[in-house]
mmCIF file of C-alpha atoms in Angstrom:
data_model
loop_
_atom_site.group_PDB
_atom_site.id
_atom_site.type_symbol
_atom_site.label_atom_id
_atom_site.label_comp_id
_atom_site.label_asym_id
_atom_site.label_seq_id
_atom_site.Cartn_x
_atom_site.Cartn_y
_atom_site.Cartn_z
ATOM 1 C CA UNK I 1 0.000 0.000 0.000
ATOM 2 C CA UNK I 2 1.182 3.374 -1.252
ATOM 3 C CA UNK I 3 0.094 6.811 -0.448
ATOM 4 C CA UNK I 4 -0.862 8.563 3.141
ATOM 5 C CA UNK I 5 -1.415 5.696 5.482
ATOM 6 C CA UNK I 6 -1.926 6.294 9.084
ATOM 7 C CA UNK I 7 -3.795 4.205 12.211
ATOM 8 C CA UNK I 8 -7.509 4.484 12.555
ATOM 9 C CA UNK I 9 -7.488 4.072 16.712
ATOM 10 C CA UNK I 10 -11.267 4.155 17.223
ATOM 11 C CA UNK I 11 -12.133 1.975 14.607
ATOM 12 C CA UNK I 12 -9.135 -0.600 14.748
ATOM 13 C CA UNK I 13 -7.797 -0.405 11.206
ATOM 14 C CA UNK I 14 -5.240 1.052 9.165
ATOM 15 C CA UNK I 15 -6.743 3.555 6.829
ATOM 16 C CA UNK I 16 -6.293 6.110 4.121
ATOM 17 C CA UNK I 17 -8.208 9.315 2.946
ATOM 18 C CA UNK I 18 -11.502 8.642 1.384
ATOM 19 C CA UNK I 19 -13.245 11.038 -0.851
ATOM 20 C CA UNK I 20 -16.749 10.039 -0.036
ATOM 21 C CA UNK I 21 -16.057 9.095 3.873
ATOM 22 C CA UNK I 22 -14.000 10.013 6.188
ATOM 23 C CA UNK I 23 -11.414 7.395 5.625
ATOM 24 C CA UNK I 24 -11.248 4.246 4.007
ATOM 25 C CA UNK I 25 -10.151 0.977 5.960
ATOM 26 C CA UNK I 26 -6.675 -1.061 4.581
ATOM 27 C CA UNK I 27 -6.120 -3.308 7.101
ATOM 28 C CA UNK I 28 -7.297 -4.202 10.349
ATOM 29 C CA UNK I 29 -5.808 -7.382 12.976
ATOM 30 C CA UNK I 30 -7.077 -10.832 12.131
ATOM 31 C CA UNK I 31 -8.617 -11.056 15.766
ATOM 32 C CA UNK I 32 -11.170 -7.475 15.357
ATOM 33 C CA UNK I 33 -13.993 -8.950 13.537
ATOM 34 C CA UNK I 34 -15.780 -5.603 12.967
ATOM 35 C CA UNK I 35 -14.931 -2.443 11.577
ATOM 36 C CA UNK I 36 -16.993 -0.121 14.172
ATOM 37 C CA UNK I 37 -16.036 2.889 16.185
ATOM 38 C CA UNK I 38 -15.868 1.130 19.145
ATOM 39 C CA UNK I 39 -11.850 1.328 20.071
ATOM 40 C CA UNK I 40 -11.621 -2.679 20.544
ATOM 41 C CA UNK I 41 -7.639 -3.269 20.597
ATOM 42 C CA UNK I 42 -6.383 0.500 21.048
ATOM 43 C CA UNK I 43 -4.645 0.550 17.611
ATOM 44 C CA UNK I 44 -2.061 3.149 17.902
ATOM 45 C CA UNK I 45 1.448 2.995 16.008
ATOM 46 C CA UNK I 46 2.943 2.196 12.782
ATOM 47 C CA UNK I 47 6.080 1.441 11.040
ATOM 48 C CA UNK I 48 6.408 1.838 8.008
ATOM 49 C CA UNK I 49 8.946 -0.073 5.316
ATOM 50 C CA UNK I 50 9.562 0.999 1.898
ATOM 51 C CA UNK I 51 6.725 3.187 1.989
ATOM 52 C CA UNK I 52 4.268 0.336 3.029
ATOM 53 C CA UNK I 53 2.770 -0.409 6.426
ATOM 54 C CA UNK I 54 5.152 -3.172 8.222
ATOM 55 C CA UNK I 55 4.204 -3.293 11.796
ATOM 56 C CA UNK I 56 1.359 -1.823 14.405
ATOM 57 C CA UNK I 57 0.988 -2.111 17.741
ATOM 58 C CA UNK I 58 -1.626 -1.959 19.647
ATOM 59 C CA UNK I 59 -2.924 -2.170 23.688
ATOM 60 C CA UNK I 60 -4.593 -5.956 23.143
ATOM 61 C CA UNK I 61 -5.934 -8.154 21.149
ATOM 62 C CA UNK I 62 -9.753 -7.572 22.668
ATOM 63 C CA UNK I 63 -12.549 -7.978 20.153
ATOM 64 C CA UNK I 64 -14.931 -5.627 22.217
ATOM 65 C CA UNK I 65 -15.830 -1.995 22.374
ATOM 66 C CA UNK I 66 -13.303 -0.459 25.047
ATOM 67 C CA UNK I 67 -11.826 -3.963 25.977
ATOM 68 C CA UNK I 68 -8.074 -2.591 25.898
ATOM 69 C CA UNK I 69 -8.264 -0.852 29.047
ATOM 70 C CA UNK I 70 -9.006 -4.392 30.901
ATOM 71 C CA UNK I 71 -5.401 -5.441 29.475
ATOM 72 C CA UNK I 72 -2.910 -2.211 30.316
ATOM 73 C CA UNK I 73 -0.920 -4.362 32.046
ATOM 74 C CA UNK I 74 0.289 -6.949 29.592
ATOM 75 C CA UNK I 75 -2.118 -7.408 26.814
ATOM 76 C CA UNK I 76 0.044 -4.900 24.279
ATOM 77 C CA UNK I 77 1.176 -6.817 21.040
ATOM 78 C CA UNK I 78 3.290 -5.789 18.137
ATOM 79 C CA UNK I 79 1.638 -7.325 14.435
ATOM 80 C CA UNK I 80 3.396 -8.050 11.556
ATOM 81 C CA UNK I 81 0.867 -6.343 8.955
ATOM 82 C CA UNK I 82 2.182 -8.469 5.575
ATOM 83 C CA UNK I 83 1.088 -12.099 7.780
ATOM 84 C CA UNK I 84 -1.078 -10.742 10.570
ATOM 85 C CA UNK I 85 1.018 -12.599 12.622
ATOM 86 C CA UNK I 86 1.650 -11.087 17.000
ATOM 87 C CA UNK I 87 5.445 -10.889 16.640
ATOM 88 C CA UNK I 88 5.577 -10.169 20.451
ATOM 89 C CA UNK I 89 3.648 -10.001 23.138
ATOM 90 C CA UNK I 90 3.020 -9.315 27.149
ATOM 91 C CA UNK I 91 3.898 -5.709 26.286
ATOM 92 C CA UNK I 92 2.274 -2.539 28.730
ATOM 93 C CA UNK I 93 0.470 0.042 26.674
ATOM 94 C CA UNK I 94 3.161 -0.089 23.410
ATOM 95 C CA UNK I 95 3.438 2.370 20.950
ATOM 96 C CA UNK I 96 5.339 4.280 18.111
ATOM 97 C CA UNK I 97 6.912 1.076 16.452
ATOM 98 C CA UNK I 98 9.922 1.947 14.415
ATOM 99 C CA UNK I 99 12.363 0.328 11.842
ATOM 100 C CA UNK I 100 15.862 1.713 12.079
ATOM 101 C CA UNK I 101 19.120 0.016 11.767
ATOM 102 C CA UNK I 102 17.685 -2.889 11.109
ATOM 103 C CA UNK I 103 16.200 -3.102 14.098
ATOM 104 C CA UNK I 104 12.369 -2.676 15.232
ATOM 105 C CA UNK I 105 11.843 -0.358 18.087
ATOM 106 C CA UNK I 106 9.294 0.341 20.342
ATOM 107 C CA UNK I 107 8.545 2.271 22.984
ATOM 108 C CA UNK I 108 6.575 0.457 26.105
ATOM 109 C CA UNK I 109 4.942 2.740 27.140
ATOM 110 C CA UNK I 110 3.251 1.157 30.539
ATOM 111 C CA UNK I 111 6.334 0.342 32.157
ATOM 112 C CA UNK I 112 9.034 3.400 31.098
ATOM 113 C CA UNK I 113 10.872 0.878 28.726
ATOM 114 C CA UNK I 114 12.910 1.979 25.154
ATOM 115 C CA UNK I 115 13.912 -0.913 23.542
ATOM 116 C CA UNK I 116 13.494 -3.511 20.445
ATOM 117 C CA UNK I 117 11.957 -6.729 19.966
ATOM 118 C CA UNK I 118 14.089 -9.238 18.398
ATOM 119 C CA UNK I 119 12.532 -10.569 15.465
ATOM 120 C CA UNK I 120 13.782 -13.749 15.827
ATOM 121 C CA UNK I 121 12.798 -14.447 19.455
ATOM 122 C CA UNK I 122 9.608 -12.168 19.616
ATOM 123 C CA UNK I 123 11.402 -10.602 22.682
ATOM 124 C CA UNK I 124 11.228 -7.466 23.921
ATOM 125 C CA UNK I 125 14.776 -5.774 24.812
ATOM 126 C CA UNK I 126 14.563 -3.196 27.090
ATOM 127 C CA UNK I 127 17.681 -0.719 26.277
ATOM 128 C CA UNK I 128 16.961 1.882 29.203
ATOM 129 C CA UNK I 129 13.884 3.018 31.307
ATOM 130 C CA UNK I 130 12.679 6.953 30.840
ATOM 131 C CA UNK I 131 11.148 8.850 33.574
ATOM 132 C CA UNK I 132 7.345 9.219 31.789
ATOM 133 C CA UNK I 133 4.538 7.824 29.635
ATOM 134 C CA UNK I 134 6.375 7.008 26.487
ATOM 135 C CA UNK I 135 4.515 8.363 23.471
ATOM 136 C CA UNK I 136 6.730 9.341 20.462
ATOM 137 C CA UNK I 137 9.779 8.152 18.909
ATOM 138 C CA UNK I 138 12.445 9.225 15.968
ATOM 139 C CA UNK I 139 16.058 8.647 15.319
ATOM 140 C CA UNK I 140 18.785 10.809 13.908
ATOM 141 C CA UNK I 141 22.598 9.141 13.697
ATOM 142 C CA UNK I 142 22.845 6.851 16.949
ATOM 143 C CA UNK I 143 20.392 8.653 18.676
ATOM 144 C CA UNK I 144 17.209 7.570 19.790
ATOM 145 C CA UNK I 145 14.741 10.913 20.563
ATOM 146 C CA UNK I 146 11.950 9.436 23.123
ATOM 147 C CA UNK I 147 9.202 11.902 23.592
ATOM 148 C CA UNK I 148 7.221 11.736 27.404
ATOM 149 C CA UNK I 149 4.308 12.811 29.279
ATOM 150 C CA UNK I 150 2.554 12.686 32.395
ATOM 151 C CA UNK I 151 -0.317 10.901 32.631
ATOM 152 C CA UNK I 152 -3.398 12.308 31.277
ATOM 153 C CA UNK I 153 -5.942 11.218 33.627
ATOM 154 C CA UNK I 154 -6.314 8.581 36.786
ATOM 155 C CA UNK I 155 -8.497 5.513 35.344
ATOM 156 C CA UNK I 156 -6.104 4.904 32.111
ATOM 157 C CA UNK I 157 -2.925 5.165 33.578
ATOM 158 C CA UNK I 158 -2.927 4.096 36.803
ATOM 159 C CA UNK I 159 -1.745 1.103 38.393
ATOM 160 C CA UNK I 160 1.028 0.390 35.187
ATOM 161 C CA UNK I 161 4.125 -0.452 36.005
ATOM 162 C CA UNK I 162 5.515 2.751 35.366
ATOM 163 C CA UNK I 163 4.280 3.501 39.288
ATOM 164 C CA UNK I 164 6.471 0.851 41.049
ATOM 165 C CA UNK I 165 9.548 1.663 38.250
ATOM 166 C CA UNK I 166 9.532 5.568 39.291
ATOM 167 C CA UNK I 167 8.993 4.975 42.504
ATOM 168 C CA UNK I 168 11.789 2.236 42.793
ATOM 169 C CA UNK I 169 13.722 4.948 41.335
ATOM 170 C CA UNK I 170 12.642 7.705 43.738
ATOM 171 C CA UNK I 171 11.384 9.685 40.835
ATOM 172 C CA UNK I 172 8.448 11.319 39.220
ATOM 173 C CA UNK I 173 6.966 11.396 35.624
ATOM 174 C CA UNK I 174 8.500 14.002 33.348
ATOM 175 C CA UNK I 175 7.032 15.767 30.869
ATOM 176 C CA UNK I 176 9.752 15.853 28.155
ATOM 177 C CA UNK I 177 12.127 14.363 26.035
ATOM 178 C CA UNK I 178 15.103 11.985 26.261
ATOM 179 C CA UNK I 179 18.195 11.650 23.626
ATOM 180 C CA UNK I 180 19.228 8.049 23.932
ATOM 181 C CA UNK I 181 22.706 6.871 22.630
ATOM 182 C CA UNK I 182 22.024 3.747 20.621
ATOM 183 C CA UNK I 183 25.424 2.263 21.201
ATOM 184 C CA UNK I 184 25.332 2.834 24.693
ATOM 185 C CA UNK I 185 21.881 2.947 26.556
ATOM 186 C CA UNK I 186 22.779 6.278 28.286
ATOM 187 C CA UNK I 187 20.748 9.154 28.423
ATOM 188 C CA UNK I 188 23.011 11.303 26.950
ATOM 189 C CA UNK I 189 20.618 14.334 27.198
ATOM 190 C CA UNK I 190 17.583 15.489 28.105
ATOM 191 C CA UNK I 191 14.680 18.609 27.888
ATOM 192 C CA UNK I 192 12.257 18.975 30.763
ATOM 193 C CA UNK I 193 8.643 20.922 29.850
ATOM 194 C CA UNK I 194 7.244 21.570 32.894
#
């Protein structure tokens, strides 16, 4: 698939611009038998290869309206769009799936955790933890650029494991964003928007 491309949360699909709705469906997981505005799996990142969609991730693989938010904890999956395949799974809350260096990165969101998931193994690799709700991810040279929040409200984003790792940590969520060194897994620097 060529052309604008981008994820559909609320109705659980890939999708493109439509001229006579507001968006045509692409794609959706194997497991959403429905296409209805109903927010099933929490659909919310894409990677892109070669200009096609390559892999989405989304909160869990519930096939009813709202059902993510019963599976915060460990129900995130990443999906191979070309098979439909879960190439990993028992993630918190994943998002913005990237392809760089060979390598497909995500953030997990739910627990504070940059890292990859190795293909081979469907395993995540954690490559270092960043003070915040993970939400937003790019690259430039050997630098990872990890964008954070604070939580937005009490009943979504409570009781992750992104509690017990800041507190373990003596810490608080940041609002911000963190340069990570590739090579290294240091936080090499860092901008705080308070």
């Amino acid at each position: 698939q060529r052309g604008l491309v981008f994820v559909n949360t609320l109705f659980s699909c890939l999708a493109t611009l439509d001229d006579d709705s507001s968006f045509r469906s692409l794609w959706q997981p194997p497991f959403i038998t429905k296409l209805a505005a109903e927010d099933r799996c929490h659909l919310n990142g894409l990677a892109m290869k070669d200009g096609s969609p390559a892999y989405v991730t989304a909160v869990s693989t519930s096939d009813v309206a709202d059902g993510w938010r019963d599976h915060r904890q460990d129900g995130g999956v990443v999906i191979d769009v070309e098979t439909g395949e879960i190439v990993t799974a028992g993630l918190s809350m994943p998002h913005s799936p990237r392809l760089y260096r060979d390598k497909l990165w995500v953030l997990n969101s739910g627990t504070g955790e940059f890292g990859f998931v190795d293909l081979d193994s469907g395993s995540f690799e954690a490559v270092t933890f960043c003070p915040g709700y993970l939400r937003g991810l790019n690259f430039i040279d050997r630098y990872a650029i990890v964008a954070h929040s604070l939580p937005r409200d009490n009943r979504t984003f409570s009781g992750l494991a992104l509690d017990e790792a800041l507190s373990s940590r003596n810490a608080e969520a940041r609002c911000g964003l963190t340069v990570v060194d590739l090579d290294t897994g240091d936080a090499v620097h860092w901008v705080r928007i308070e």
